[in-house]
Short mmCIF file of C-alpha atoms and ligand atoms in Angstrom, two decimals:
data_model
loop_
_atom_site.label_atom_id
_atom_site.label_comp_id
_atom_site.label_asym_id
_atom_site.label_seq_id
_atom_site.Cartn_x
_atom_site.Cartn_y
_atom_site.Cartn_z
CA UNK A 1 47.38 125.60 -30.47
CA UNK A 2 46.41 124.46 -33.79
CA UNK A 3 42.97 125.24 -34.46
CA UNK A 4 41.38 121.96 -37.09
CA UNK A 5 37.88 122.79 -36.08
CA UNK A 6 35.95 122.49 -39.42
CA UNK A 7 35.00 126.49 -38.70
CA UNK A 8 35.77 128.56 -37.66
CA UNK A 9 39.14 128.07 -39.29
CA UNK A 10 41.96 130.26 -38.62
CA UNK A 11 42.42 133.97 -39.88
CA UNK A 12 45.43 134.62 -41.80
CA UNK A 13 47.80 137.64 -40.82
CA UNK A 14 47.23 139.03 -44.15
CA UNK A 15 43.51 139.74 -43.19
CA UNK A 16 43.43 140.13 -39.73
CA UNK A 17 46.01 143.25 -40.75
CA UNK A 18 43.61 144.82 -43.51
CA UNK A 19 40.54 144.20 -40.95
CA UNK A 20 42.62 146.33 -38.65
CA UNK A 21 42.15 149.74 -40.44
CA UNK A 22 40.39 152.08 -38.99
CA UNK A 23 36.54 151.50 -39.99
CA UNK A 24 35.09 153.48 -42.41
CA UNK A 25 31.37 154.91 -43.46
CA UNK A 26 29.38 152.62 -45.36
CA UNK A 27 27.58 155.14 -47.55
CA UNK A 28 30.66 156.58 -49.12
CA UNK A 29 32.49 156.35 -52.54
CA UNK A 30 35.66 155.06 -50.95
CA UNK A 31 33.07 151.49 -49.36
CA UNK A 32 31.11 151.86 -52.58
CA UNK A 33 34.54 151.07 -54.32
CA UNK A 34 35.52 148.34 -52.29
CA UNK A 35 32.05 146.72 -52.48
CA UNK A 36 32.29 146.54 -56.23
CA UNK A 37 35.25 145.07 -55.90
CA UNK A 38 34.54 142.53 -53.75
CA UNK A 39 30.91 141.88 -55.39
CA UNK A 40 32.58 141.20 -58.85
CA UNK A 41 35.29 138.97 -57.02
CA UNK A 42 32.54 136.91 -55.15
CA UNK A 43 30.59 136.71 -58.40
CA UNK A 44 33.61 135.35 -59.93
CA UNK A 45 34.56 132.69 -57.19
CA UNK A 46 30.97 131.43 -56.88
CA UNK A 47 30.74 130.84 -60.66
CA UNK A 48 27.17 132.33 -60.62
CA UNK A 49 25.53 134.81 -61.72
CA UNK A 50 24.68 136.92 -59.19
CA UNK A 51 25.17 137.69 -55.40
CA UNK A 52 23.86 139.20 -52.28
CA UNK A 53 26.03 139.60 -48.81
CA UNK A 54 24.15 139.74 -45.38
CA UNK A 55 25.81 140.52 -42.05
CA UNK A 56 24.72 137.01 -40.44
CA UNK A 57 26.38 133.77 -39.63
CA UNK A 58 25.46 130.98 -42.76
CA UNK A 59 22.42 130.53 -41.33
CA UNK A 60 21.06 133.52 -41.52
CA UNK A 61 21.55 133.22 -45.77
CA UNK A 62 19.88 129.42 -44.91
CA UNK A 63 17.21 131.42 -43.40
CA UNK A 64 16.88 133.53 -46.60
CA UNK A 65 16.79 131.13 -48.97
CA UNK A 66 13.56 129.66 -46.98
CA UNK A 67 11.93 132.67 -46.80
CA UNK A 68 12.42 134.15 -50.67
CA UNK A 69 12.36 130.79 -52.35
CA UNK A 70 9.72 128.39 -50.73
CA UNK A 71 6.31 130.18 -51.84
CA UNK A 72 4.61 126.72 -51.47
CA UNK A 73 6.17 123.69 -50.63
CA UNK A 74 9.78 122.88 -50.27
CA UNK A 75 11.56 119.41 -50.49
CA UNK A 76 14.45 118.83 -48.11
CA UNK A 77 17.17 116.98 -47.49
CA UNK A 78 18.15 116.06 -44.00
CA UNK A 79 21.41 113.55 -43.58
CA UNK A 80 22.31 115.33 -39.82
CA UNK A 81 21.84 118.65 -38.13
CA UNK A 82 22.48 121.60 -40.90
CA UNK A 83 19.85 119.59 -42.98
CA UNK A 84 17.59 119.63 -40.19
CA UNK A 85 17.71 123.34 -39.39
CA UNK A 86 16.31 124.18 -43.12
CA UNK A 87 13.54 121.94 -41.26
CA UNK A 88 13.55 123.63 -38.18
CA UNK A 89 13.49 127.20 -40.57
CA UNK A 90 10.46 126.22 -42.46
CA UNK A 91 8.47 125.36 -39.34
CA UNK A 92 8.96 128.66 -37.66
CA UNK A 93 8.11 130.19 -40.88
CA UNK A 94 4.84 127.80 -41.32
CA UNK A 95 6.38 126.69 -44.67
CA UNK A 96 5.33 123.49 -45.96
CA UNK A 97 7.78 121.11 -46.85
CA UNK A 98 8.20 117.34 -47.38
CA UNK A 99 11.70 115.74 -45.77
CA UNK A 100 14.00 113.45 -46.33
CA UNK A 101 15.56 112.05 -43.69
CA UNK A 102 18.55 109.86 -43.38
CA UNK A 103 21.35 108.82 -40.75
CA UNK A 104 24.09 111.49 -40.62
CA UNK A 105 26.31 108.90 -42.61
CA UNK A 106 24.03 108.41 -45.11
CA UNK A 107 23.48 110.31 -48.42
CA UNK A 108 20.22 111.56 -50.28
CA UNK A 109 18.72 108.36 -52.23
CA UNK A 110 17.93 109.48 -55.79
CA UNK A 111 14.70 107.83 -55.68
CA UNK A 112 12.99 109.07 -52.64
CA UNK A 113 13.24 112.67 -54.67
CA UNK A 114 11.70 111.15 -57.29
CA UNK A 115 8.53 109.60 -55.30
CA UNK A 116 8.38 112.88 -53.16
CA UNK A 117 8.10 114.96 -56.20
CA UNK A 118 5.69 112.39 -58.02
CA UNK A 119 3.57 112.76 -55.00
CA UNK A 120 3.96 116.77 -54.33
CA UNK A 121 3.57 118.35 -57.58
CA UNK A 122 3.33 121.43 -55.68
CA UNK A 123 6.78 121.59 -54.16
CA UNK A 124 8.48 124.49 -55.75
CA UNK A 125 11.89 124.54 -54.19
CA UNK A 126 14.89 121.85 -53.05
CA UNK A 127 17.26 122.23 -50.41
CA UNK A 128 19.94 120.06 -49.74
CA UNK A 129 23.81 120.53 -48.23
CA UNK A 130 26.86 119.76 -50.65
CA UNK A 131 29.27 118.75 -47.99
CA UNK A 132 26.67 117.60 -44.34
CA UNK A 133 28.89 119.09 -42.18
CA UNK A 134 27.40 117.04 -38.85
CA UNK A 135 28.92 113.68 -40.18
CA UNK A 136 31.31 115.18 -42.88
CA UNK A 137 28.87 113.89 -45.29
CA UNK A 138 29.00 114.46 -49.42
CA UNK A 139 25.75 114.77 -50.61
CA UNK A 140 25.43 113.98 -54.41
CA UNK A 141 24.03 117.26 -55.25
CA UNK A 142 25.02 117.19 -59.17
CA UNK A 143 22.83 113.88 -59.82
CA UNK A 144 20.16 115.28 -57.40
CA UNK A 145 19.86 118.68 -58.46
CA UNK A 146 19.82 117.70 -62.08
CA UNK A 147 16.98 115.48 -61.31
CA UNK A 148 15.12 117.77 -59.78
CA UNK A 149 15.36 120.29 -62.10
CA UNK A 150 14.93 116.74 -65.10
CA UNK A 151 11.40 116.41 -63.05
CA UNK A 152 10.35 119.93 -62.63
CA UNK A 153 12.39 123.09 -64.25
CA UNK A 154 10.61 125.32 -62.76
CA UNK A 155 11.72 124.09 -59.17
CA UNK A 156 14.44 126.63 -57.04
CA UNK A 157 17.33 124.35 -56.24
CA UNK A 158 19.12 125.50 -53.44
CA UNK A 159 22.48 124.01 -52.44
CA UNK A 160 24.47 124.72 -49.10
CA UNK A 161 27.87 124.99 -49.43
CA UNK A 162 29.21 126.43 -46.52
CA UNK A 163 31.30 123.54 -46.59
CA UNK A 164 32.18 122.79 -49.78
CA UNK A 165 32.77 126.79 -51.58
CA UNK A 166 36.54 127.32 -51.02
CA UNK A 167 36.96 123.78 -51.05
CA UNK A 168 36.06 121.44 -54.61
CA UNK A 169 35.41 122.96 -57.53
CA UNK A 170 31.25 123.33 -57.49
CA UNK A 171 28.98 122.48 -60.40
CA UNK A 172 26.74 125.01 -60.62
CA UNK A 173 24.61 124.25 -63.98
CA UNK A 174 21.53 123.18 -62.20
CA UNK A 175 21.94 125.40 -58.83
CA UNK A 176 19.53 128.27 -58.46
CA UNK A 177 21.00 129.38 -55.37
CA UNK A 178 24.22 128.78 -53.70
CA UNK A 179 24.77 129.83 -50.19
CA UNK A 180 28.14 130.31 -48.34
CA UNK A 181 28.97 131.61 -45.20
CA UNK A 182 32.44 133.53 -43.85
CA UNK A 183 34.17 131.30 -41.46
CA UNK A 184 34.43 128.19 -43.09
CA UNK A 185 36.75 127.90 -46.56
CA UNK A 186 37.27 131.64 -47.04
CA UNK A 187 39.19 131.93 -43.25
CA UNK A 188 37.62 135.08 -42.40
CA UNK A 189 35.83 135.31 -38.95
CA UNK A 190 32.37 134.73 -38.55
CA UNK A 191 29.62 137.25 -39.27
CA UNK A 192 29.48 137.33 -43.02
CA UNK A 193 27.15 135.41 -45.19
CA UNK A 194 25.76 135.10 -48.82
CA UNK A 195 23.78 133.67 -51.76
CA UNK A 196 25.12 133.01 -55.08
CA UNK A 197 22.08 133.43 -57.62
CA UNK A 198 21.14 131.95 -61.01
CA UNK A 199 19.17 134.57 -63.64
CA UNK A 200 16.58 132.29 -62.70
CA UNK A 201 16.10 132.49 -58.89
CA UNK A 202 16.19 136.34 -59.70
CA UNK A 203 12.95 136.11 -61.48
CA UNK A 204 11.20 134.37 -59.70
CA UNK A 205 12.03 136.65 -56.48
CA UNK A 206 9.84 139.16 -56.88
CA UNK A 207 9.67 141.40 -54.94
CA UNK A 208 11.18 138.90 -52.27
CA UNK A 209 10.08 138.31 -48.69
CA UNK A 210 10.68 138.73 -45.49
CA UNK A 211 12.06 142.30 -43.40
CA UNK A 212 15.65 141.76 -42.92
CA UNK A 213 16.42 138.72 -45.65
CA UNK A 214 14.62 140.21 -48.49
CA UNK A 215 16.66 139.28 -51.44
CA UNK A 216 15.20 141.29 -53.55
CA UNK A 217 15.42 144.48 -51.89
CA UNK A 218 19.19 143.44 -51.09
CA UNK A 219 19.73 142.77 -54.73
CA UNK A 220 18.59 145.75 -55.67
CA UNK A 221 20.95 148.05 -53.12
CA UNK A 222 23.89 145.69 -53.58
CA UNK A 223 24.09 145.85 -57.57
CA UNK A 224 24.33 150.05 -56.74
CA UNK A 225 27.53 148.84 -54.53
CA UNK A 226 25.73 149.95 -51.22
CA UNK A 227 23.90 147.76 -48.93
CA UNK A 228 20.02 147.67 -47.70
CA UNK A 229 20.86 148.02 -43.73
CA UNK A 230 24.73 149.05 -42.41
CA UNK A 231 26.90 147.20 -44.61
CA UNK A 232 29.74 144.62 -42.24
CA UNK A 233 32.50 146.72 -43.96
CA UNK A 234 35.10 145.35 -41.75
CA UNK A 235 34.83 141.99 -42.41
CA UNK A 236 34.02 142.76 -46.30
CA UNK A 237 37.29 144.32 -46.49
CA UNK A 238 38.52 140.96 -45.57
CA UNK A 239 36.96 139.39 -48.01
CA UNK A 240 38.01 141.13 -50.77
CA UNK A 241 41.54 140.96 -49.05
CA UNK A 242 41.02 136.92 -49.38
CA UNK A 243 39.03 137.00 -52.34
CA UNK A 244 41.97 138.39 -54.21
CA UNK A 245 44.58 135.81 -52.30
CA UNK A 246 42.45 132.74 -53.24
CA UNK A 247 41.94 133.99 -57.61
CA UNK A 248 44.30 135.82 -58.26
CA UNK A 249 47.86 134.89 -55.91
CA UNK A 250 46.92 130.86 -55.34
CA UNK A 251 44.95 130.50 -57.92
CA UNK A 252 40.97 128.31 -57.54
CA UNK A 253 42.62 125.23 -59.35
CA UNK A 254 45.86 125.27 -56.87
CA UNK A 255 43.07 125.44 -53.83
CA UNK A 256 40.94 122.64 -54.86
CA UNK A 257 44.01 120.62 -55.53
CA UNK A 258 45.39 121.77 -52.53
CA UNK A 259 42.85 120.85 -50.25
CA UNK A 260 41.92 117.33 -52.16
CA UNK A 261 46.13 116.33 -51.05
CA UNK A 262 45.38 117.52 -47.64
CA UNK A 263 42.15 115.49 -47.19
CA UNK A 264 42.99 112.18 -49.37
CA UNK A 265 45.75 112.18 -47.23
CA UNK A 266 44.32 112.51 -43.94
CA UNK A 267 41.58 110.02 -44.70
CA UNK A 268 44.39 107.39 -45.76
CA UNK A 269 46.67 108.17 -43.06
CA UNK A 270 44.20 107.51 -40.47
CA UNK A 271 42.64 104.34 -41.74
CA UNK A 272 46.28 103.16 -41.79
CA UNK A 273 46.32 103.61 -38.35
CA UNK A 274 42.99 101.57 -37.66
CA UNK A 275 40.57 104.41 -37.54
CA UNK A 276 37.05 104.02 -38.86
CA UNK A 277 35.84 106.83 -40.95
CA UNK A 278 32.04 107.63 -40.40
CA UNK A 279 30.42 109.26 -43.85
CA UNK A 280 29.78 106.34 -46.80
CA UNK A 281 31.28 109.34 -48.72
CA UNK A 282 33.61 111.41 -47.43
CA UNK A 283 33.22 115.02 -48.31
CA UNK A 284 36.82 116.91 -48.82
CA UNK A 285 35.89 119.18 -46.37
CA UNK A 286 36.87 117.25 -43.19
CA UNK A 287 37.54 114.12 -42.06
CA UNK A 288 34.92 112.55 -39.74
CA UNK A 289 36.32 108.94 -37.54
CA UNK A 290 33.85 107.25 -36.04
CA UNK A 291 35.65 106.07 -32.71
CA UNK A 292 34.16 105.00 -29.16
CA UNK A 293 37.02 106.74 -27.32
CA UNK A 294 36.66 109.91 -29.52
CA UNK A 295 36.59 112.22 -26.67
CA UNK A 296 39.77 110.97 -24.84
CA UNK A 297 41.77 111.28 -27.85
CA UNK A 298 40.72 114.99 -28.54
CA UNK A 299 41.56 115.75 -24.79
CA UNK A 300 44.83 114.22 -25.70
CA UNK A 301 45.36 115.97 -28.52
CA UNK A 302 44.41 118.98 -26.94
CA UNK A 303 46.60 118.92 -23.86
CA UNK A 304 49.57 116.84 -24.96
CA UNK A 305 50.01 118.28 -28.36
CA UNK A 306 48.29 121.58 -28.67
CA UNK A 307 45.85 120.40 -31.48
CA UNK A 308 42.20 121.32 -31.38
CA UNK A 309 39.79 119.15 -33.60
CA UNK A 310 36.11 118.99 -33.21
CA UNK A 311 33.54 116.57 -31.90
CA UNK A 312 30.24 115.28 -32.78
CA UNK A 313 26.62 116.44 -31.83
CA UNK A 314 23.65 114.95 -30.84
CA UNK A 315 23.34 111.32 -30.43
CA UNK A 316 27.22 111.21 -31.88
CA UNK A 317 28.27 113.60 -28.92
CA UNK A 318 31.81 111.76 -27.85
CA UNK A 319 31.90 109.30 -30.76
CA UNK A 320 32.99 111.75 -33.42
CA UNK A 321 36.68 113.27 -34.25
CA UNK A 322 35.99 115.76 -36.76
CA UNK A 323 39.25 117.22 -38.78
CA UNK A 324 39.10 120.70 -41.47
CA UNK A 325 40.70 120.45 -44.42
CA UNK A 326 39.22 123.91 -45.02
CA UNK A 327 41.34 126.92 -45.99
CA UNK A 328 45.11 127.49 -46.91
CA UNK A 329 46.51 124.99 -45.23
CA UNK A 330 50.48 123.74 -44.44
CA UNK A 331 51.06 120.23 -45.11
CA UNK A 332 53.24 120.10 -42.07
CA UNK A 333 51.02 121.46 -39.50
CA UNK A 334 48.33 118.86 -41.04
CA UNK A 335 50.86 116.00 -41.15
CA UNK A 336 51.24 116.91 -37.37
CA UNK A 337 47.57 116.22 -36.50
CA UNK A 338 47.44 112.41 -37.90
CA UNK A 339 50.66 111.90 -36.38
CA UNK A 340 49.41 113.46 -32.67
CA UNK A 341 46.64 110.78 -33.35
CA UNK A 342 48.61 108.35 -33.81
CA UNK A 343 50.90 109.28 -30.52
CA UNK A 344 47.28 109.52 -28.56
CA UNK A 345 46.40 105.53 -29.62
CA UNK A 346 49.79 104.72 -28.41
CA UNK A 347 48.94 106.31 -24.99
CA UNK A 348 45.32 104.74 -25.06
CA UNK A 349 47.51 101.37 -25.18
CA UNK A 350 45.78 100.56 -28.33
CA UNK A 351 49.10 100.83 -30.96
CA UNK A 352 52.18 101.18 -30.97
CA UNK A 353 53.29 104.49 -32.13
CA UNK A 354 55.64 103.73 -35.05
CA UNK A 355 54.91 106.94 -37.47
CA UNK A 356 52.83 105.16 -39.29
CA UNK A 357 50.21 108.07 -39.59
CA UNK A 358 52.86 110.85 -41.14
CA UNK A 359 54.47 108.39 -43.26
CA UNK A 360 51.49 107.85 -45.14
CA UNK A 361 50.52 111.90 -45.16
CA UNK A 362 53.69 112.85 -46.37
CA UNK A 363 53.66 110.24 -49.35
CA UNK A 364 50.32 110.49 -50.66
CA UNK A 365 50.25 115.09 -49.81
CA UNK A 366 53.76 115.26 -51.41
CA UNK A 367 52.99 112.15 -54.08
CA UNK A 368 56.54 110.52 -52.98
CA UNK A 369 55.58 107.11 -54.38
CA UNK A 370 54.25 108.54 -57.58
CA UNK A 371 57.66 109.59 -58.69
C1 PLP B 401 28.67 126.00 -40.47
C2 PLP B 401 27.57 125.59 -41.35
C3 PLP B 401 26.39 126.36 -41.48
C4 PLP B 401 26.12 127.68 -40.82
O1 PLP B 401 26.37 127.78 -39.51
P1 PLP B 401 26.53 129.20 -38.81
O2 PLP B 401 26.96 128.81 -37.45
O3 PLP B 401 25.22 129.87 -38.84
O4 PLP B 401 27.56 129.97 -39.57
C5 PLP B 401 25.42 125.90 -42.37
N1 PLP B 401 25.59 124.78 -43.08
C6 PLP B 401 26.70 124.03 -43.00
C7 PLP B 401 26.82 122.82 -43.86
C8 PLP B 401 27.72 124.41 -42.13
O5 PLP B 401 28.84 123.67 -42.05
#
């Protein structure tokens, strides 16, 4: 079975093999060394300038950011259900906050930020995704967090890019806080999670908040290469493991490149074939189609040709087919999955399969016509 799912994403040999050492002590030299290693590795691959790991899924380092950054109000953007759950994080937490909502196809309008923070001069921190993951969504977090930041310096911007680290090349000049999470772009199984921090979200933590997400109290353990509570020492092994394949063996511009063929070439493949897809800006993360018989071609795909893409949620529950473009990923097994599409319309009766689908893959991944 091929698993597309945009996360988790499959776990290359490489790490499931170094994850399969026998685990070690966390409050030892030898995990102190390793932790260094992979700290100063992370540091490097999230361009910031500082870092903290949690043993959590993404949201618990969502959950974090909340918690240590919104002292009084926070401003949030919510274009489908990741965007919703900072939402759903500030109300159990009795945060004030002031939302913006749009459709899950729809990106963050640069002017509602401005009226929301004409109106709330007390908001003091921004939250928005870089790729929605709900609609495979782009949100344009450059021209938004640069406003923010144009309107009010002293404002925490906080980006999540769960779906997007791994995957583009992130500009971080006016991010305070970057959070990523394991099982997404860096192929590693879930259960790890972390912040990227600018020198200014360190000062204004303080002495952070919260019991188990305090930031500060991580920060402080982490930059002495241990870890506040038992450190996930398995699955940071495998991140150093892949944190070394992704700089230093493929190298971060080979990646982004990498991935870009993979999804400009999915996204053209399938509109060849007639598809509809759903964003108004596709993020390079996955490819969302908007299709009324999404759910009979994933069974399809599924059961006829071994390939497992995703679905929607909520109110887009059986319209959604949702492809990753996440990871280290071969050209042919990605070729395969537009083509299986392609095979599933034919059996839907609604084209004729002619290869359409590949053709187009294999020209615009391999740049056939360009030559
Ligand atoms: C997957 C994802 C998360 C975190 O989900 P977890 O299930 O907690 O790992 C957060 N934001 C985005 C954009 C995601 O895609």
């Amino acid at each position: 079975m091929l698993l597309f799912t945009p996360g988790p994403t499959p776990v290359p040999e490489r790490i499931r093999q170094v994850m399969a050492a026998p685990t070690i002590h966390h409050r030892t030299p030898e995990f102190t060394k390793i932790f260094k290693e992979t700290r100063k590795l992370l540091i490097e691959f999230l361009k910031m300038d500082e870092a903290v790991v949690f043993a959590s899924t993404g949201t618990g380092a969502m959950e974090a950011s909340v918690v240590n950054f919104c002292k009084k109000k926070a401003l949030i953007v919510n274009s489908g259900k990741f965007g919703e759950r900072f939402v759903e994080i500030a109300k159990s937490y009795s945060k004030e906050y002031v939302e913006l909502k749009y459709d899950w196809d729809e990106a963050v309008k640069l002017d509602d930020i401005k009226k929301a923070m004409r109106e709330n001069p007390d908001i003091d921190s921004f939250f928005i995704q870089i790729c929605e993951s709900s609609g495979g969504l782009r949100q344009p977090f450059e021209e938004a967090s640069q406003l923010v930041k144009a309107l009010n310096d002293e404002v925490v911007v906080v980006a999540d890019g769960i779906t997007a680290i791994g995957v583009e090349p992130i500009d971080t000049t006016h991010l305070d806080v970057l959070i990523g999470g394991s099982q997404k772009a860096l192929m590693l199984p879930p259960g790890l999670s972390f912040l990227g921090l600018s020198p200014y979200a360190q000062r204004v933590l303080g002495e952070g908040a919260g019991y188990y997400f305090n930031v500060a109290k991580e920060l402080k353990s982490q930059k002495e290469g241990t870890t506040a509570f038992t450190a996930a020492t398995t699955l940071i092994i495998g991140l150093r493991e892949m944190l070394n394949i992704l700089i230093k063996e493929v190298g971060l511009d080979e990646l982004y490149d990498r991935t870009d063929r993979i999804a400009s070439a999915t996204r053209l493949a399938v509109e060849a074939i007639g598809l509809t897809l759903f964003p108004q800006k596709p993020a390079n993360a996955m490819t969302a189609i908007y299709d009324e018989d999404a759910e009979a071609i994933r069974k399809i795909l599924k059961s006829k040709f071994g390939v497992n893409v995703a679905g929607g949620q909520e109110h887009l529950k059986g319209k959604l087919i949702r492809i990753n473009h996440m990871g280290l990923i071969e050209p042919y097994e990605a070729s395969f999955v537009v083509d299986s599409i392609e095979m599933a319309l034919d059996e839907l009766g609604r084209r004729s399969y002619e290869g359409l689908a590949n053709r187009i893959f294999n020209e615009t991944y391999f740049r056939i016509l360009e030559e």
